[in-house]
Short mmCIF file of C-alpha atoms in Angstrom, two decimals:
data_model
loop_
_atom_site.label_atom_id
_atom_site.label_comp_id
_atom_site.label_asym_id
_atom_site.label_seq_id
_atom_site.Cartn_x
_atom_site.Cartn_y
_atom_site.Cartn_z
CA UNK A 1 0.00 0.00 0.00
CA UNK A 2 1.43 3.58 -0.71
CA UNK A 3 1.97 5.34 2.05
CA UNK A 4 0.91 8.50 0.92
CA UNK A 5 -2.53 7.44 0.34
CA UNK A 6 -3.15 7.66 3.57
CA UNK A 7 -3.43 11.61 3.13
CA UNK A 8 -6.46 10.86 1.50
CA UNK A 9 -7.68 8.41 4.47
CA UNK A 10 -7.30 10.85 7.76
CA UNK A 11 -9.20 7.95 9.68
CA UNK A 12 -6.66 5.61 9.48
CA UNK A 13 -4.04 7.52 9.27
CA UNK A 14 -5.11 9.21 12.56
CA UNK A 15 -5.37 5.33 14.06
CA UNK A 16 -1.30 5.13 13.50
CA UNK A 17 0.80 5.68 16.82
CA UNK A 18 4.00 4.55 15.71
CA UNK A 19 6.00 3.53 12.55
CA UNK A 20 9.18 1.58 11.57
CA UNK A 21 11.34 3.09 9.30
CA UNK A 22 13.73 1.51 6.94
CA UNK A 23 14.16 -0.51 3.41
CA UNK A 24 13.09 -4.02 5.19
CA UNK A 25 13.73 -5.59 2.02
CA UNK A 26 13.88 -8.83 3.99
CA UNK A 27 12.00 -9.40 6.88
CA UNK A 28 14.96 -10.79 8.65
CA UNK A 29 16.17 -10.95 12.46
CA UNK A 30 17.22 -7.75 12.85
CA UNK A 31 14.18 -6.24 11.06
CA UNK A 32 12.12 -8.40 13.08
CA UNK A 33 13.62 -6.90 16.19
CA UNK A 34 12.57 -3.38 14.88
CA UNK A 35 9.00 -4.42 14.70
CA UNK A 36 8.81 -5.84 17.98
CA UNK A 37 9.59 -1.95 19.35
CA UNK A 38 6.47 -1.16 17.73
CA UNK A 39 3.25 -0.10 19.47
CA UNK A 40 -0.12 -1.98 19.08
CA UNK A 41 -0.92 1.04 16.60
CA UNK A 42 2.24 0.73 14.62
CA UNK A 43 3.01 0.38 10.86
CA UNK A 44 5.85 -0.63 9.05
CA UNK A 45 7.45 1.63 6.07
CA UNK A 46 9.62 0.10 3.41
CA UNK A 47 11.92 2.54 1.55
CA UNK A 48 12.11 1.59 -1.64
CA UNK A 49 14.00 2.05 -4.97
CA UNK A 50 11.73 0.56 -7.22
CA UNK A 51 14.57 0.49 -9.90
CA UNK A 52 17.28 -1.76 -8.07
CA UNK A 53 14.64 -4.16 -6.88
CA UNK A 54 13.47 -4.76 -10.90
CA UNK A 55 17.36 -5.10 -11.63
CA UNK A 56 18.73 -7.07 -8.80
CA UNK A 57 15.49 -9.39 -6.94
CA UNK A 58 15.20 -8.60 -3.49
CA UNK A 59 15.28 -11.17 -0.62
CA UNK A 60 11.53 -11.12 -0.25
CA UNK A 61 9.72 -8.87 -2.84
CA UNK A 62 6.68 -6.45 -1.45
CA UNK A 63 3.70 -9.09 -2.69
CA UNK A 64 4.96 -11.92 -0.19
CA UNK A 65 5.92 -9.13 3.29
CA UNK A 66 3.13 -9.33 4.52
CA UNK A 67 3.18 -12.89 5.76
CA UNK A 68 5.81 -12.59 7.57
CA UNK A 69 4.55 -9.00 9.83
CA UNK A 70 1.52 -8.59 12.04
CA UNK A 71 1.42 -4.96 11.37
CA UNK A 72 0.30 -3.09 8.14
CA UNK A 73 2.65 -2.57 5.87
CA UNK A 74 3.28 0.74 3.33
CA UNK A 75 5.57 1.53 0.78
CA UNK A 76 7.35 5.26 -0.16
CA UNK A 77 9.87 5.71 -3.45
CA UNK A 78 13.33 6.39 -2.03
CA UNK A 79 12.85 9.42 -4.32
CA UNK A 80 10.33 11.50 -2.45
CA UNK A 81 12.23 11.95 0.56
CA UNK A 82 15.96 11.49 -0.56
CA UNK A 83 16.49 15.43 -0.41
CA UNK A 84 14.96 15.94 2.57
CA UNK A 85 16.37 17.18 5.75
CA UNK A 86 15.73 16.22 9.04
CA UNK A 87 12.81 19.09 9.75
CA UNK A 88 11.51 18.67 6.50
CA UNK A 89 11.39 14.87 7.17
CA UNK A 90 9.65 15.30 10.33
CA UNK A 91 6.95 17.25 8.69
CA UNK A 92 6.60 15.22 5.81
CA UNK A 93 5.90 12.28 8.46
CA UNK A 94 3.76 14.17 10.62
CA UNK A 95 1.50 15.59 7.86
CA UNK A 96 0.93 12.20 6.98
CA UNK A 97 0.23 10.45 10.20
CA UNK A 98 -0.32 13.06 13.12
CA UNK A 99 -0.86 11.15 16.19
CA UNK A 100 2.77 10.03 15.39
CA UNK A 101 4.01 9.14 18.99
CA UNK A 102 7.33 6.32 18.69
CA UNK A 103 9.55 6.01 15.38
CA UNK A 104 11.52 3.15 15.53
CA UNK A 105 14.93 2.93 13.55
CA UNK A 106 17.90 0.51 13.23
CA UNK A 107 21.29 1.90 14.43
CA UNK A 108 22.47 2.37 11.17
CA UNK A 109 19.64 4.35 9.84
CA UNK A 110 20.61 7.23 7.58
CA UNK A 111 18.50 9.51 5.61
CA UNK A 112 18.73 12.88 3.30
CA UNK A 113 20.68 14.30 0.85
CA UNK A 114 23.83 11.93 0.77
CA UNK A 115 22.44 10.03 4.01
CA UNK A 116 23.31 12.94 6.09
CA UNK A 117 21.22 12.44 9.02
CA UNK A 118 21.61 10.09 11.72
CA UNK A 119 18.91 8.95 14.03
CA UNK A 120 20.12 11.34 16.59
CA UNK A 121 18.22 14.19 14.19
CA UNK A 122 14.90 13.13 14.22
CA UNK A 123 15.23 13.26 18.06
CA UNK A 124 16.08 17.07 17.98
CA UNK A 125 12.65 18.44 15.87
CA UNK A 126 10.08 15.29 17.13
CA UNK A 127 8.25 15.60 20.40
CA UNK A 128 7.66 11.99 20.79
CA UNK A 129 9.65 8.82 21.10
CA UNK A 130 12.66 7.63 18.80
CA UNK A 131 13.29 3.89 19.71
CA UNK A 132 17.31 3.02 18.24
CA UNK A 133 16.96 -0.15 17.88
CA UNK A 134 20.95 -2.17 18.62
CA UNK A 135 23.04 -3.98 16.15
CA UNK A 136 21.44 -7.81 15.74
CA UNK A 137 24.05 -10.48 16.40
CA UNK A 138 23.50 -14.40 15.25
CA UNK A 139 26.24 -16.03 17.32
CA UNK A 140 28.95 -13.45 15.93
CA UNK A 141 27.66 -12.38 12.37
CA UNK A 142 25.78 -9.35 12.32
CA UNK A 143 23.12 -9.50 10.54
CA UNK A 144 22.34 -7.54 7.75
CA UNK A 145 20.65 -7.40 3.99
CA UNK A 146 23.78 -7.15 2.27
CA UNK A 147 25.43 -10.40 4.90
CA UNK A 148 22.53 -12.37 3.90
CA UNK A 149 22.63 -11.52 -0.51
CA UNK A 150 26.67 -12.56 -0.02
CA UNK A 151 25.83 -15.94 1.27
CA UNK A 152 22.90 -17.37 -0.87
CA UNK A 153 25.21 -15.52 -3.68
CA UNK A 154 28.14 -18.27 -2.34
CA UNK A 155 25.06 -21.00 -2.27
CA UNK A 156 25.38 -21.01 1.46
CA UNK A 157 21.72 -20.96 2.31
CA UNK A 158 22.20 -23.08 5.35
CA UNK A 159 23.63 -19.48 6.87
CA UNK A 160 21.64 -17.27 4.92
CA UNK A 161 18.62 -19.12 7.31
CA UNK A 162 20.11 -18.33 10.54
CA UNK A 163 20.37 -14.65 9.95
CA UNK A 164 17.01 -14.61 8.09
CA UNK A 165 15.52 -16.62 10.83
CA UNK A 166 13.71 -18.67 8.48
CA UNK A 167 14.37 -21.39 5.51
CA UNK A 168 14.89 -18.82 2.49
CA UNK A 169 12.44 -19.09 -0.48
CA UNK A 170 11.36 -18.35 -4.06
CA UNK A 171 7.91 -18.19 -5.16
CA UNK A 172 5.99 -17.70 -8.82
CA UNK A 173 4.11 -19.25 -11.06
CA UNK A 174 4.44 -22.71 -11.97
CA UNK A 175 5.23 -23.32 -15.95
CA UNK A 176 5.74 -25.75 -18.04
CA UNK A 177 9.32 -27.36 -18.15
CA UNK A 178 10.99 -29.10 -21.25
CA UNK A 179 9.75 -32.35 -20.56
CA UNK A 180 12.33 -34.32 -20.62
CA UNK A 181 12.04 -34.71 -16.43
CA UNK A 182 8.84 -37.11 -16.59
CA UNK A 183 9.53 -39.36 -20.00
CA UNK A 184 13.83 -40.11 -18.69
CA UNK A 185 15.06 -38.37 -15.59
CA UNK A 186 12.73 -37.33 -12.53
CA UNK A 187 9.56 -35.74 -13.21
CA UNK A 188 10.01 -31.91 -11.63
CA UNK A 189 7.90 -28.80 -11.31
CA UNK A 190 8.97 -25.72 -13.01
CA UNK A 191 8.75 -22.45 -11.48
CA UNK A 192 9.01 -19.09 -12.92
CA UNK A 193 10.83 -16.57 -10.31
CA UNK A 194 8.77 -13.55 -8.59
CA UNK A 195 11.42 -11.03 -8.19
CA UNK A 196 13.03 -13.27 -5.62
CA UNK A 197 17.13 -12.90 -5.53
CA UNK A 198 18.25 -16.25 -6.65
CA UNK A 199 20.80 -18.26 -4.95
CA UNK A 200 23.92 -19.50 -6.51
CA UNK A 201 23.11 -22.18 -9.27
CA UNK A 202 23.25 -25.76 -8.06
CA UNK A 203 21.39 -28.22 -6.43
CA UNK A 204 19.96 -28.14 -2.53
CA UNK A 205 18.07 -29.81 -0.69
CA UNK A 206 14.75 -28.18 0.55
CA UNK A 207 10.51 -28.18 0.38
CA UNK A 208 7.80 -26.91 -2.27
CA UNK A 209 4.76 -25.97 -1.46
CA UNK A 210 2.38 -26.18 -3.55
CA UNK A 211 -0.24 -22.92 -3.50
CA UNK A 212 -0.01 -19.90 -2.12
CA UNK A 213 1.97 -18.47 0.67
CA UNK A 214 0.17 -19.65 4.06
CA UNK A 215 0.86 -21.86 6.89
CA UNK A 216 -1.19 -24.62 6.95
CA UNK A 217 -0.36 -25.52 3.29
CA UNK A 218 2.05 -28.71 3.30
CA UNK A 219 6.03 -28.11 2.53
CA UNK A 220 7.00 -31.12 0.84
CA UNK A 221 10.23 -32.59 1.00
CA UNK A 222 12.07 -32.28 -2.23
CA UNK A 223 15.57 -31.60 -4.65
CA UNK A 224 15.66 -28.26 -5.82
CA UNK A 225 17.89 -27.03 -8.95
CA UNK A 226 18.49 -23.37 -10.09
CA UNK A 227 20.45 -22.68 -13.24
CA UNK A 228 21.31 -23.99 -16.67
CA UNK A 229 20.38 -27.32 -17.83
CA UNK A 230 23.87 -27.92 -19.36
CA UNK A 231 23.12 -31.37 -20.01
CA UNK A 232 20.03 -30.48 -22.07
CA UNK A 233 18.51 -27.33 -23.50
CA UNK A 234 21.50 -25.18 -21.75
CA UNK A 235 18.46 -22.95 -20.74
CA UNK A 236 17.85 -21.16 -17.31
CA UNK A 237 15.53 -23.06 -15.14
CA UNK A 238 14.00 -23.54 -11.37
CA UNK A 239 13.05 -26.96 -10.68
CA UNK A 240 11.93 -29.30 -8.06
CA UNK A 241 11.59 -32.89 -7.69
CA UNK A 242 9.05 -33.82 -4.55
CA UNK A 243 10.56 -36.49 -2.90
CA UNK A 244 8.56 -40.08 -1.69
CA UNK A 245 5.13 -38.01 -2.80
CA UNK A 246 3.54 -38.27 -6.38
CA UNK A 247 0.66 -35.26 -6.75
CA UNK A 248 -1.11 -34.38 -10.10
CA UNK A 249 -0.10 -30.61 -10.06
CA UNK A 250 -3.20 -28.49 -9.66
CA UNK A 251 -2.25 -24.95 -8.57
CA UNK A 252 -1.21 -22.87 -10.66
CA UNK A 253 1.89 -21.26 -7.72
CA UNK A 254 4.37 -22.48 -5.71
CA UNK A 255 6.96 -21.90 -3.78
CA UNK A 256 10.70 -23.77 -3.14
CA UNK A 257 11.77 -23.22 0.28
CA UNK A 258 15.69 -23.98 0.79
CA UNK A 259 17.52 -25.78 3.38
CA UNK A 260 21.11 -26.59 2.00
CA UNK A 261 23.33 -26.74 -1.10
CA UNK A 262 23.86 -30.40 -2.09
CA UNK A 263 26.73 -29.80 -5.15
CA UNK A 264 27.26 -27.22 -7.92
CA UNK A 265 25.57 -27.15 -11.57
CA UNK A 266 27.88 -29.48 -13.59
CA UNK A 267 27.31 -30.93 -17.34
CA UNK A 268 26.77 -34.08 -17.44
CA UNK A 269 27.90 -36.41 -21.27
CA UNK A 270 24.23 -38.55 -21.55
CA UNK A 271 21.14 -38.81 -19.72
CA UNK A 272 21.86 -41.84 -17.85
CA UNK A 273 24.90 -39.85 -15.99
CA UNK A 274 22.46 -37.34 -15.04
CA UNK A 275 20.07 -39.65 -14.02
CA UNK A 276 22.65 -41.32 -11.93
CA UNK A 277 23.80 -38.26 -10.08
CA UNK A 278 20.10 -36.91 -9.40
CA UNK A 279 19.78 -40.50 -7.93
CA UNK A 280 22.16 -40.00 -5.33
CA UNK A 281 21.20 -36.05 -4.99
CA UNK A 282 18.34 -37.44 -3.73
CA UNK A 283 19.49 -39.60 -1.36
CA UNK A 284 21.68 -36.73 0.30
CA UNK A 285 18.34 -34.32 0.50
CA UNK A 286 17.18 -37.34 2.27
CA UNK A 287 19.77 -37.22 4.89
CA UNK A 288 19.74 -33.29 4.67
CA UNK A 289 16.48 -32.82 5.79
CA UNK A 290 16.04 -35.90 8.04
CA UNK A 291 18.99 -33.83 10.24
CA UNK A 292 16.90 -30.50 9.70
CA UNK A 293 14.06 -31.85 11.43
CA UNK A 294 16.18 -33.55 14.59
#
């Protein structure tokens, strides 16, 4: 939701106590710990540059956010606020929402002209509460957007998890693969990516679910591959095989939910070499997730 339509909804935007500020652009463990500062009237605001998410995919694209927070979320363009300083900043927020009482901000938060202004100047021109919210630790990594892009980057998702506090995913529609899957090697579903920042090409071990994003749907055990089919068409592709399940596809969605890398994209000389080698890929997601769930 845009954030400045709420200057055509005074209601609600009179019902909003408190906001978190920042890009959010993955619902991670230190974002989480922003939200948790909020009020019971709080919303979240994402940041966004609209024009590096389309180029790079973002660790969890705007659509799919709002699983993951129990508080409304809105979005601004980087744009309208990037010259601002810190008392024109304050009034931009306050115009908008003007019960404003707590804004909560990460430690590193930075905004203006060149990122000028620390969270030390909204204090100075806002009557109510600025909450800093500390640096977030797992074990010793801090963790961070750019931390978490580096490791599914490297194809280590297993880490990328811990900081994210959750198994990473990519979601879209489900389209039709080349076939070859069903009729000589594994049958797989295809998926087409949502935006989603893909990890390193390979093969891991991980779920689908089939659907849309919710709870109770079933995540079923399965081998996941992302990149070129060297072996066959050379073309780019996201596939999963479910594992010890066999389901007539009916939803038209899905998404592949990753627990660890198994081995790296290689080209294999005939069918039956692939065939061998997604064989045992299987039986290592096997063991993979059997120690994920102990």
């Amino acid at each position: 939701m845009n954030f400045l339509s709420l200057v055509k909804n005074s209601e609600i935007a009179q019902s909003f106590t408190s906001i978190a500020l920042g890009k959010f652009d993955g619902f991670h463990l230190a974002h989480q710990a922003l939200f948790r500062s909020l009020d019971e009237k709080g919303l979240i605001l994402c940041i966004v540059n609209a024009e590096s998410e389309d180029k790079e995919g973002v660790l969890l694209p705007r659509k799919y956010r709002g699983f993951y927070a129990k508080y409304p979320i809105f979005y601004l363009e980087l744009d309208i606020i990037r010259h601002k300083d810190n008392r024109e900043f304050m009034c931009f927020l306050l115009d908008v929402l003007p019960n404003l009482k707590r804004i909560v901000v990460g430690y590193d938060f930075r905004f203006g002209k060149d990122r000028y202004y620390y969270p030390f100047d909204l204090s100075c021109c806002f009557d109510g509460e600025v909450v800093v919210v500390s640096e977030v630790f797992y074990k010793k990594l801090s963790v961070h957007s750019g931390l978490i892009r580096e490791l599914l980057l490297n194809g280590n998702v297993k880490q990328a998890n811990k900081l994210l506090g959750r198994p990473y995913e990519i979601r879209g529609a489900i389209i039709k693969g080349q076939g070859i899957g069903r009729k000589n090697l594994y049958a797989t579903i295809n998926l087409k990516n949502d935006g989603f920042l893909l990890p390193q090409e390979g093969v891991y071990a991980g779920w689908i679910q089939l659907g849309g994003q919710s709870a109770v749907s079933a995540k079923h055990p399965a081998v996941i591959f992302v990149g070129n089919r060297l072996s066959t068409d050379k073309s780019f592709a996201i596939e999963g095989h479910l594992l010890g399940v066999s389901l007539e596809v009916q939803e038209n969605e899905a998404g592949f939910y990753f627990c660890k890398k198994i081995r790296n994209n290689r080209k294999f000389e005939s069918l039956d070499l692939l065939k061998e080698q997604i064989s045992r890929d299987i039986t290592e997601a096997h063991r993979i997730l059997k120690q994920a769930r102990t």
